[in-house]
Amino acid sequence: MLRGRILETMKRPAVNRRYLPNSPFKAPVTPPIEQFAVGERVTHDEHGLGRVIGVEEGIAVLVDFGSVQRRIVSPYTKMTHL
């Protein structure tokens, strides 16, 4: 019973801690969200080359990869501009 609770608590994600202005450590850097435009050519690590056919500002983009259309959700870590 106790072992199950310990394993359950280990699976919880880490909590983002708030930054204190008087802290000697640097504030965490949040990368800017990339912006994509309709018609723009992109490449994706898993799906390959594609063209943006729809944009949901700051949320997701719809990309046509030729044989398949995918909705890629922000942040776009596996997708880059061409």
C-alpha atoms as a printed R data frame, in Angstrom:
   type eleno elety resid chain resno      x      y       z
1  ATOM     1    CA   MET     A     1  0.000  0.000   0.000
2  ATOM     2    CA   LEU     A     2  2.746  2.480   0.954
3  ATOM     3    CA   ARG     A     3  4.851  1.490  -2.066
4  ATOM     4    CA   GLY     A     4  1.941  2.316  -4.384
5  ATOM     5    CA   ARG     A     5  1.584  5.787  -2.871
6  ATOM     6    CA   ILE     A     6  5.307  6.456  -3.215
7  ATOM     7    CA   LEU     A     7  5.260  5.441  -6.887
8  ATOM     8    CA   GLU     A     8  2.158  7.566  -7.463
9  ATOM     9    CA   THR     A     9  3.816 10.673  -6.018
10 ATOM    10    CA   MET     A    10  6.944 10.078  -8.112
11 ATOM    11    CA   LYS     A    11  4.866 10.266 -11.327
12 ATOM    12    CA   ARG     A    12  3.617 13.793 -10.637
13 ATOM    13    CA   PRO     A    13  5.160 16.500 -12.848
14 ATOM    14    CA   ALA     A    14  7.411 19.115 -11.331
15 ATOM    15    CA   VAL     A    15  5.748 22.379 -10.391
16 ATOM    16    CA   ASN     A    16  6.989 25.579 -11.997
17 ATOM    17    CA   ARG     A    17  8.331 27.665  -9.164
18 ATOM    18    CA   ARG     A    18  7.773 31.376  -9.125
19 ATOM    19    CA   TYR     A    19 10.745 33.665  -9.541
20 ATOM    20    CA   LEU     A    20 11.558 36.078  -6.738
21 ATOM    21    CA   PRO     A    21 12.982 39.457  -7.847
22 ATOM    22    CA   ASN     A    22 15.640 39.463  -5.120
23 ATOM    23    CA   SER     A    23 16.856 35.954  -5.985
24 ATOM    24    CA   PRO     A    24 20.563 35.585  -6.861
25 ATOM    25    CA   PHE     A    25 19.610 33.163  -9.653
26 ATOM    26    CA   LYS     A    26 18.570 34.211 -13.146
27 ATOM    27    CA   ALA     A    27 14.896 34.303 -14.039
28 ATOM    28    CA   PRO     A    28 13.715 31.393 -16.208
29 ATOM    29    CA   VAL     A    29 13.659 32.280 -19.885
30 ATOM    30    CA   THR     A    30 10.455 31.603 -21.794
31 ATOM    31    CA   PRO     A    31 11.112 31.178 -25.510
32 ATOM    32    CA   PRO     A    32  8.875 33.222 -27.823
33 ATOM    33    CA   ILE     A    33  6.143 31.309 -29.652
34 ATOM    34    CA   GLU     A    34  6.928 30.974 -33.343
35 ATOM    35    CA   GLN     A    35  4.493 32.525 -35.797
36 ATOM    36    CA   PHE     A    36  3.496 30.747 -39.014
37 ATOM    37    CA   ALA     A    37  1.543 32.163 -41.963
38 ATOM    38    CA   VAL     A    38 -0.839 30.433 -44.372
39 ATOM    39    CA   GLY     A    39  1.052 29.266 -47.457
40 ATOM    40    CA   GLU     A    40  4.426 29.134 -45.701
41 ATOM    41    CA   ARG     A    41  6.670 26.121 -46.346
42 ATOM    42    CA   VAL     A    42  7.795 24.199 -43.228
43 ATOM    43    CA   THR     A    43  9.647 21.050 -42.313
44 ATOM    44    CA   HIS     A    44  8.718 18.699 -39.480
45 ATOM    45    CA   ASP     A    45 11.002 16.105 -37.862
46 ATOM    46    CA   GLU     A    46  8.432 13.300 -38.189
47 ATOM    47    CA   HIS     A    47  6.276 14.267 -41.190
48 ATOM    48    CA   GLY     A    48  8.798 15.964 -43.497
49 ATOM    49    CA   LEU     A    49  8.095 18.888 -45.837
50 ATOM    50    CA   GLY     A    50  4.747 20.611 -45.766
51 ATOM    51    CA   ARG     A    51  2.764 23.798 -46.356
52 ATOM    52    CA   VAL     A    52  0.733 25.655 -43.723
53 ATOM    53    CA   ILE     A    53 -2.946 25.686 -44.715
54 ATOM    54    CA   GLY     A    54 -4.500 27.008 -41.505
55 ATOM    55    CA   VAL     A    55 -3.462 29.002 -38.432
56 ATOM    56    CA   GLU     A    56 -4.998 29.172 -34.953
57 ATOM    57    CA   GLU     A    57 -3.086 32.113 -33.453
58 ATOM    58    CA   GLY     A    58 -0.782 30.902 -30.667
59 ATOM    59    CA   ILE     A    59 -2.574 27.543 -30.393
60 ATOM    60    CA   ALA     A    60 -1.933 25.358 -33.435
61 ATOM    61    CA   VAL     A    61 -1.303 25.248 -37.179
62 ATOM    62    CA   LEU     A    62 -2.793 22.953 -39.801
63 ATOM    63    CA   VAL     A    63 -0.128 21.632 -42.169
64 ATOM    64    CA   ASP     A    64 -0.536 19.710 -45.432
65 ATOM    65    CA   PHE     A    65  2.296 17.199 -45.790
66 ATOM    66    CA   GLY     A    66  1.119 15.913 -49.174
67 ATOM    67    CA   SER     A    67 -0.314 12.552 -48.184
68 ATOM    68    CA   VAL     A    68 -1.685 13.666 -44.826
69 ATOM    69    CA   GLN     A    69 -2.863 16.833 -43.057
70 ATOM    70    CA   ARG     A    70 -1.852 17.309 -39.426
71 ATOM    71    CA   ARG     A    71 -2.755 19.815 -36.722
72 ATOM    72    CA   ILE     A    72  0.503 20.717 -34.968
73 ATOM    73    CA   VAL     A    73  0.002 22.170 -31.487
74 ATOM    74    CA   SER     A    74  2.164 24.939 -29.986
75 ATOM    75    CA   PRO     A    75  5.036 24.950 -28.980
76 ATOM    76    CA   TYR     A    76  6.320 23.863 -32.367
77 ATOM    77    CA   THR     A    77  9.516 22.164 -31.192
78 ATOM    78    CA   LYS     A    78  9.746 19.715 -34.106
79 ATOM    79    CA   MET     A    79  8.738 22.165 -36.846
80 ATOM    80    CA   THR     A    80 10.854 24.878 -38.507
81 ATOM    81    CA   HIS     A    81 10.453 27.496 -41.227
82 ATOM    82    CA   LEU     A    82 11.994 26.993 -44.669
